[in-house]
Amino acid sequence: MDNLTLKTTNTWCPGCGNFFIFNALKKAIAKKKKENIVLVTGIGCHAKMADYININSFYGLHGRAIPVAQGIKAGNNNLSVICSSGDGDSFNEGISHLIHAAKRNNNITVIIHDNHNFALTVKQFTSTSPKGFKGSSTPYGSIEDPINPIELMIASGATFVARGYAPKVDHLADIIDKAIEHNGFSFVQVLQPCVTWFNTYQDYNKRVTEYYGPSNDKSKAIELAYEEKLPIGVFYKKNKPSFEDLLLDKNAK
Ligand SMILES: Cc1ncc(C[n+]2csc(CCOP(=O)(O)OP(=O)(O)O)c2C)c(N)n1
Ligand code: SF4
């Protein structure tokens, strides 16, 4: 047991992609000062990260991790504030918070455990469920097209936009590290297989391809985000003053 793992019972299903994300986050922060990091979560399977990791954390409400993170960052700008959120949490319930945080370029990091369903409440479809998804609220299959999170975040103003794949732990840890170090709103979509409700391992193992970016070209990054071969890496990065730079330091304007 490492010093970033709390001694407690883990209730994730065996084989859940969240285990990899947990390991990647620990790896990304292993060399950073623990006391300078805060993890804020939503509610769902992803949110149990707060139960299992031995750093300062705040268990939020469903869809409300981001406003809590914004408040913590405004209160103490020395902290690195990271959100672990679900696709249901931030692409459905709290989507307006996500869009506005990207627009403001808040200097926080949002990691979305994207398993394409509301997993803890037993398989309702979310904004990223594929068309035809059969779940407890769409027994005949969803008739809606999913959103593309990378496109949404680039269009909303996020200045660091990346995608990782949970089992590629080292690659994901590197992305999370870069996201935390980025000055501005950093967004990481993690493709997270949910073995119980939507097991995507086989499909993703065939399609996921490492891509070495980043680009500062929005159109190119959005094009990549639609590729069938599912590129993972940093898609888009731009340097500009963060919300906190402007809020707390008049000279930055
Ligand atoms: C305001 C509110 N609405 C609904 C719920 C019920 N609820 C708890 S967890 C959850 C699903 C979470 O899904 P997601 O954010 O995708 O996370 P996952 O469980 O898939 O990791 C829901 C709907 C709640 N707790 N609060
Ligand atoms: S229901 Fe899915 S997301 Fe939740 S712990 Fe089980 S495998 Fe993981």
Tab-separated table of C-alpha atoms and ligand atoms in Angstrom:
chain	number	residue	atom	x	y	z
A	1	MET	CA	0.000	0.000	0.000
A	2	ASP	CA	1.456	3.409	-0.975
A	3	ASN	CA	1.045	6.556	1.107
A	4	LEU	CA	-1.581	7.978	-1.282
A	5	THR	CA	-4.035	5.105	-0.757
A	6	LEU	CA	-6.322	5.148	2.270
A	7	LYS	CA	-6.866	1.911	4.167
A	8	THR	CA	-10.539	1.352	3.475
A	9	THR	CA	-12.800	-1.121	1.689
A	10	ASN	CA	-12.949	-0.527	-2.051
A	11	THR	CA	-16.412	-1.115	-3.556
A	12	TRP	CA	-15.661	-0.596	-7.248
A	13	CYS	CA	-16.570	-3.697	-9.291
A	14	PRO	CA	-13.534	-5.882	-10.018
A	15	GLY	CA	-12.149	-4.785	-13.396
A	16	CYS	CA	-13.684	-1.289	-13.277
A	17	GLY	CA	-11.747	1.316	-15.277
A	18	ASN	CA	-11.779	3.575	-12.214
A	19	PHE	CA	-8.909	1.548	-10.697
A	20	PHE	CA	-6.647	2.667	-13.537
A	21	ILE	CA	-7.688	6.305	-13.219
A	22	PHE	CA	-7.011	6.119	-9.492
A	23	ASN	CA	-3.499	4.783	-10.165
A	24	ALA	CA	-2.868	7.385	-12.858
A	25	LEU	CA	-3.898	10.236	-10.564
A	26	LYS	CA	-1.655	8.929	-7.770
A	27	LYS	CA	1.227	8.638	-10.222
A	28	ALA	CA	0.655	12.168	-11.527
A	29	ILE	CA	0.707	13.722	-8.054
A	30	ALA	CA	3.315	11.432	-6.438
A	31	LYS	CA	6.096	14.003	-6.759
A	32	LYS	CA	3.941	17.031	-5.928
A	33	LYS	CA	3.392	18.506	-2.471
A	34	LYS	CA	0.382	16.658	-1.099
A	35	GLU	CA	-0.677	19.579	1.079
A	36	ASN	CA	-1.037	21.802	-2.017
A	37	ILE	CA	-3.540	19.525	-3.744
A	38	VAL	CA	-7.302	19.264	-3.273
A	39	LEU	CA	-9.536	16.721	-4.979
A	40	VAL	CA	-13.212	17.624	-5.427
A	41	THR	CA	-15.658	15.012	-6.669
A	42	GLY	CA	-19.241	14.834	-7.827
A	43	ILE	CA	-21.454	11.896	-6.890
A	44	GLY	CA	-21.244	8.497	-8.542
A	45	CYS	CA	-18.819	5.597	-8.857
A	46	HIS	CA	-16.089	8.051	-9.957
A	47	ALA	CA	-16.599	10.085	-6.770
A	48	LYS	CA	-15.309	7.257	-4.603
A	49	MET	CA	-11.865	8.548	-5.571
A	50	ALA	CA	-12.333	10.853	-2.574
A	51	ASP	CA	-12.941	7.841	-0.322
A	52	TYR	CA	-9.822	6.048	-1.456
A	53	ILE	CA	-7.142	8.699	-1.956
A	54	ASN	CA	-5.084	10.079	0.901
A	55	ILE	CA	-5.121	13.780	0.000
A	56	ASN	CA	-7.346	16.716	0.940
A	57	SER	CA	-10.701	16.119	-0.666
A	58	PHE	CA	-14.239	17.417	-0.821
A	59	TYR	CA	-17.111	15.105	-1.701
A	60	GLY	CA	-19.459	17.379	-3.615
A	61	LEU	CA	-23.032	17.058	-4.808
A	62	HIS	CA	-24.063	15.487	-8.088
A	63	GLY	CA	-23.049	17.882	-10.864
A	64	ARG	CA	-21.596	20.427	-8.442
A	65	ALA	CA	-17.918	19.526	-8.159
A	66	ILE	CA	-16.865	22.405	-10.418
A	67	PRO	CA	-18.377	25.347	-8.469
A	68	VAL	CA	-16.829	23.956	-5.285
A	69	ALA	CA	-13.464	23.732	-7.047
A	70	GLN	CA	-13.818	27.309	-8.334
A	71	GLY	CA	-14.519	28.525	-4.811
A	72	ILE	CA	-11.549	26.668	-3.323
A	73	LYS	CA	-9.226	28.053	-6.004
A	74	ALA	CA	-10.462	31.623	-5.519
A	75	GLY	CA	-10.004	31.227	-1.753
A	76	ASN	CA	-6.453	29.902	-1.981
A	77	ASN	CA	-4.750	30.382	-5.329
A	78	ASN	CA	-1.705	28.357	-4.197
A	79	LEU	CA	-3.680	25.138	-4.336
A	80	SER	CA	-3.882	22.785	-7.300
A	81	VAL	CA	-7.573	21.946	-7.477
A	82	ILE	CA	-8.587	18.788	-9.321
A	83	CYS	CA	-12.123	17.555	-9.996
A	84	SER	CA	-12.992	13.921	-10.545
A	85	SER	CA	-16.344	13.962	-12.235
A	86	GLY	CA	-18.585	11.571	-14.155
A	87	ASP	CA	-20.092	12.002	-17.617
A	88	GLY	CA	-23.531	12.091	-15.991
A	89	ASP	CA	-22.173	14.458	-13.376
A	90	SER	CA	-20.665	17.049	-15.711
A	91	PHE	CA	-22.149	16.439	-19.182
A	92	ASN	CA	-25.704	16.174	-17.864
A	93	GLU	CA	-26.416	17.348	-14.315
A	94	GLY	CA	-23.730	20.066	-14.104
A	95	ILE	CA	-23.069	20.857	-17.754
A	96	SER	CA	-23.586	24.602	-17.326
A	97	HIS	CA	-20.882	24.690	-14.629
A	98	LEU	CA	-18.501	22.866	-16.950
A	99	ILE	CA	-19.137	25.229	-19.866
A	100	HIS	CA	-18.776	28.345	-17.722
A	101	ALA	CA	-15.584	27.132	-16.041
A	102	ALA	CA	-14.092	26.536	-19.503
A	103	LYS	CA	-15.295	29.957	-20.670
A	104	ARG	CA	-13.776	31.651	-17.602
A	105	ASN	CA	-10.530	29.713	-17.971
A	106	ASN	CA	-10.574	28.906	-14.251
A	107	ASN	CA	-7.213	27.472	-13.246
A	108	ILE	CA	-8.582	24.077	-12.223
A	109	THR	CA	-8.323	20.573	-13.679
A	110	VAL	CA	-11.419	18.559	-14.546
A	111	ILE	CA	-11.021	14.821	-15.113
A	112	ILE	CA	-14.135	13.157	-16.494
A	113	HIS	CA	-14.469	9.423	-15.869
A	114	ASP	CA	-16.439	8.908	-19.067
A	115	ASN	CA	-18.141	5.498	-18.867
A	116	HIS	CA	-21.081	6.668	-21.025
A	117	ASN	CA	-23.723	5.956	-18.373
A	118	PHE	CA	-24.978	6.954	-14.942
A	119	ALA	CA	-23.338	3.871	-13.422
A	120	LEU	CA	-24.011	4.192	-9.691
A	121	THR	CA	-27.744	4.514	-10.328
A	122	VAL	CA	-27.713	1.452	-12.611
A	123	LYS	CA	-27.286	2.371	-16.247
A	124	GLN	CA	-29.268	5.377	-17.379
A	125	PHE	CA	-28.022	6.942	-20.633
A	126	THR	CA	-25.961	10.139	-20.484
A	127	SER	CA	-24.943	12.808	-22.989
A	128	THR	CA	-22.026	10.644	-24.152
A	129	SER	CA	-23.924	7.346	-24.500
A	130	PRO	CA	-23.830	6.209	-28.119
A	131	LYS	CA	-26.995	6.311	-30.193
A	132	GLY	CA	-28.893	3.055	-29.644
A	133	PHE	CA	-27.626	2.675	-26.045
A	134	LYS	CA	-29.974	0.344	-24.157
A	135	GLY	CA	-30.169	1.228	-20.484
A	136	SER	CA	-32.677	1.437	-17.673
A	137	SER	CA	-34.161	4.712	-19.008
A	138	THR	CA	-33.826	3.803	-22.702
A	139	PRO	CA	-34.911	0.136	-22.892
A	140	TYR	CA	-35.460	0.377	-26.682
A	141	GLY	CA	-32.188	2.242	-27.284
A	142	SER	CA	-31.351	5.947	-27.114
A	143	ILE	CA	-32.478	7.874	-30.196
A	144	GLU	CA	-30.130	10.808	-29.479
A	145	ASP	CA	-26.688	11.515	-30.890
A	146	PRO	CA	-24.010	11.892	-28.182
A	147	ILE	CA	-22.072	15.095	-27.589
A	148	ASN	CA	-18.359	15.154	-28.339
A	149	PRO	CA	-16.713	16.382	-25.092
A	150	ILE	CA	-13.502	17.520	-26.795
A	151	GLU	CA	-15.405	19.648	-29.293
A	152	LEU	CA	-17.651	21.059	-26.547
A	153	MET	CA	-14.700	22.060	-24.379
A	154	ILE	CA	-12.696	23.637	-27.194
A	155	ALA	CA	-15.752	25.611	-28.315
A	156	SER	CA	-16.408	26.722	-24.722
A	157	GLY	CA	-12.924	28.219	-24.254
A	158	ALA	CA	-10.948	25.544	-22.367
A	159	THR	CA	-7.216	26.160	-22.827
A	160	PHE	CA	-6.029	22.565	-22.277
A	161	VAL	CA	-8.120	19.743	-23.734
A	162	ALA	CA	-7.034	16.108	-23.655
A	163	ARG	CA	-8.306	12.553	-23.854
A	164	GLY	CA	-6.854	9.502	-22.112
A	165	TYR	CA	-7.724	5.821	-21.908
A	166	ALA	CA	-7.955	4.403	-18.384
A	167	PRO	CA	-5.821	1.238	-18.860
A	168	LYS	CA	-2.998	3.295	-20.410
A	169	VAL	CA	-1.987	4.406	-16.934
A	170	ASP	CA	1.426	5.941	-17.683
A	171	HIS	CA	0.073	7.863	-20.668
A	172	LEU	CA	-2.880	9.074	-18.601
A	173	ALA	CA	-0.667	10.016	-15.639
A	174	ASP	CA	1.453	12.135	-17.975
A	175	ILE	CA	-1.650	13.892	-19.331
A	176	ILE	CA	-2.978	14.536	-15.798
A	177	ASP	CA	0.409	15.897	-14.708
A	178	LYS	CA	0.457	18.301	-17.679
A	179	ALA	CA	-3.164	19.279	-17.013
A	180	ILE	CA	-2.388	20.147	-13.388
A	181	GLU	CA	0.673	22.187	-14.425
A	182	HIS	CA	-1.294	24.107	-17.072
A	183	ASN	CA	-2.232	27.661	-16.048
A	184	GLY	CA	-5.917	27.816	-16.975
A	185	PHE	CA	-8.845	25.467	-17.403
A	186	SER	CA	-7.614	21.963	-18.129
A	187	PHE	CA	-9.968	19.224	-19.196
A	188	VAL	CA	-9.234	15.506	-19.462
A	189	GLN	CA	-11.819	13.107	-20.880
A	190	VAL	CA	-10.925	9.605	-19.745
A	191	LEU	CA	-12.431	6.699	-21.685
A	192	GLN	CA	-13.448	4.522	-18.742
A	193	PRO	CA	-14.828	1.026	-19.285
A	194	CYS	CA	-17.621	0.110	-16.866
A	195	VAL	CA	-17.502	-3.689	-16.717
A	196	THR	CA	-20.943	-3.979	-15.169
A	197	TRP	CA	-23.083	-1.729	-17.390
A	198	PHE	CA	-21.091	-0.849	-20.480
A	199	ASN	CA	-17.974	-2.902	-21.042
A	200	THR	CA	-15.968	-1.098	-23.716
A	201	TYR	CA	-12.561	-2.747	-23.146
A	202	GLN	CA	-12.566	-4.860	-26.339
A	203	ASP	CA	-13.756	-2.057	-28.578
A	204	TYR	CA	-11.371	0.517	-27.109
A	205	ASN	CA	-8.388	-1.850	-27.062
A	206	LYS	CA	-8.814	-2.215	-30.821
A	207	ARG	CA	-9.357	1.458	-31.586
A	208	VAL	CA	-7.443	3.625	-29.115
A	209	THR	CA	-4.329	5.197	-30.654
A	210	GLU	CA	-1.746	7.377	-28.948
A	211	TYR	CA	-1.427	10.799	-30.479
A	212	TYR	CA	1.350	13.226	-29.760
A	213	GLY	CA	0.060	16.766	-29.736
A	214	PRO	CA	-0.844	19.313	-28.732
A	215	SER	CA	-2.193	21.532	-31.432
A	216	ASN	CA	-3.089	25.191	-31.120
A	217	ASP	CA	-5.401	24.783	-34.096
A	218	LYS	CA	-9.002	24.395	-32.912
A	219	SER	CA	-10.358	22.952	-36.165
A	220	LYS	CA	-7.608	20.341	-36.374
A	221	ALA	CA	-8.160	19.350	-32.731
A	222	ILE	CA	-11.921	18.983	-33.266
A	223	GLU	CA	-11.342	16.912	-36.407
A	224	LEU	CA	-9.100	14.583	-34.395
A	225	ALA	CA	-11.776	14.283	-31.701
A	226	TYR	CA	-14.127	12.676	-34.243
A	227	GLU	CA	-11.664	10.101	-35.577
A	228	GLU	CA	-12.838	6.483	-35.424
A	229	LYS	CA	-9.432	5.265	-34.310
A	230	LEU	CA	-9.953	7.179	-31.031
A	231	PRO	CA	-6.785	9.242	-30.587
A	232	ILE	CA	-5.627	9.852	-27.013
A	233	GLY	CA	-3.298	12.666	-25.999
A	234	VAL	CA	-3.394	16.438	-25.633
A	235	PHE	CA	-5.596	17.778	-28.445
A	236	TYR	CA	-5.459	21.501	-27.810
A	237	LYS	CA	-3.437	23.907	-25.680
A	238	LYS	CA	-3.366	27.681	-25.519
A	239	ASN	CA	-1.536	30.045	-23.180
A	240	LYS	CA	-3.554	32.950	-21.807
A	241	PRO	CA	-4.128	34.480	-18.347
A	242	SER	CA	-6.419	32.420	-16.164
A	243	PHE	CA	-9.519	33.727	-14.395
A	244	GLU	CA	-7.568	33.795	-11.144
A	245	ASP	CA	-4.676	35.751	-12.750
A	246	LEU	CA	-7.175	38.415	-13.770
A	247	LEU	CA	-9.164	38.292	-10.543
A	248	LEU	CA	-6.236	38.469	-8.159
A	249	ASP	CA	-3.606	40.436	-10.081
A	250	LYS	CA	-4.655	43.623	-11.864
A	251	ASN	CA	-1.293	43.706	-13.719
A	252	ALA	CA	-2.215	40.530	-15.586
A	253	LYS	CA	-4.981	42.365	-17.506
B	1	LIG	C1	-29.132	16.219	-7.846
B	1	LIG	C2	-29.023	14.729	-7.882
B	1	LIG	N1	-29.613	14.056	-8.880
B	1	LIG	C3	-29.520	12.718	-8.943
B	1	LIG	C4	-28.818	12.039	-7.982
B	1	LIG	C5	-28.753	10.542	-8.040
B	1	LIG	N2	-27.464	10.061	-8.513
B	1	LIG	C6	-26.487	9.699	-7.662
B	1	LIG	S1	-25.151	9.063	-8.439
B	1	LIG	C7	-25.906	9.262	-9.931
B	1	LIG	C8	-25.222	8.780	-11.192
B	1	LIG	C9	-23.839	9.268	-11.370
B	1	LIG	O1	-23.474	9.056	-12.717
B	1	LIG	P1	-22.133	9.656	-13.256
B	1	LIG	O2	-21.961	11.049	-12.863
B	1	LIG	O3	-22.027	9.363	-14.714
B	1	LIG	O4	-21.030	8.825	-12.450
B	1	LIG	P2	-20.692	7.263	-12.449
B	1	LIG	O5	-21.538	6.640	-11.390
B	1	LIG	O6	-20.997	6.736	-13.800
B	1	LIG	O7	-19.243	7.264	-12.121
B	1	LIG	C10	-27.159	9.846	-9.823
B	1	LIG	C11	-28.061	10.130	-10.947
B	1	LIG	C12	-28.190	12.767	-6.960
B	1	LIG	N3	-27.440	12.180	-6.027
B	1	LIG	N4	-28.315	14.109	-6.925
B	2	SF4	S1	-20.851	0.074	-11.906
B	2	SF4	FE1	-19.362	0.423	-13.536
B	2	SF4	S2	-18.366	2.390	-13.023
B	2	SF4	FE2	-19.420	1.643	-11.177
B	2	SF4	S3	-17.848	0.508	-10.039
B	2	SF4	FE3	-18.958	-0.972	-11.307
B	2	SF4	S4	-17.777	-1.134	-13.215
B	2	SF4	FE4	-17.134	0.732	-12.151
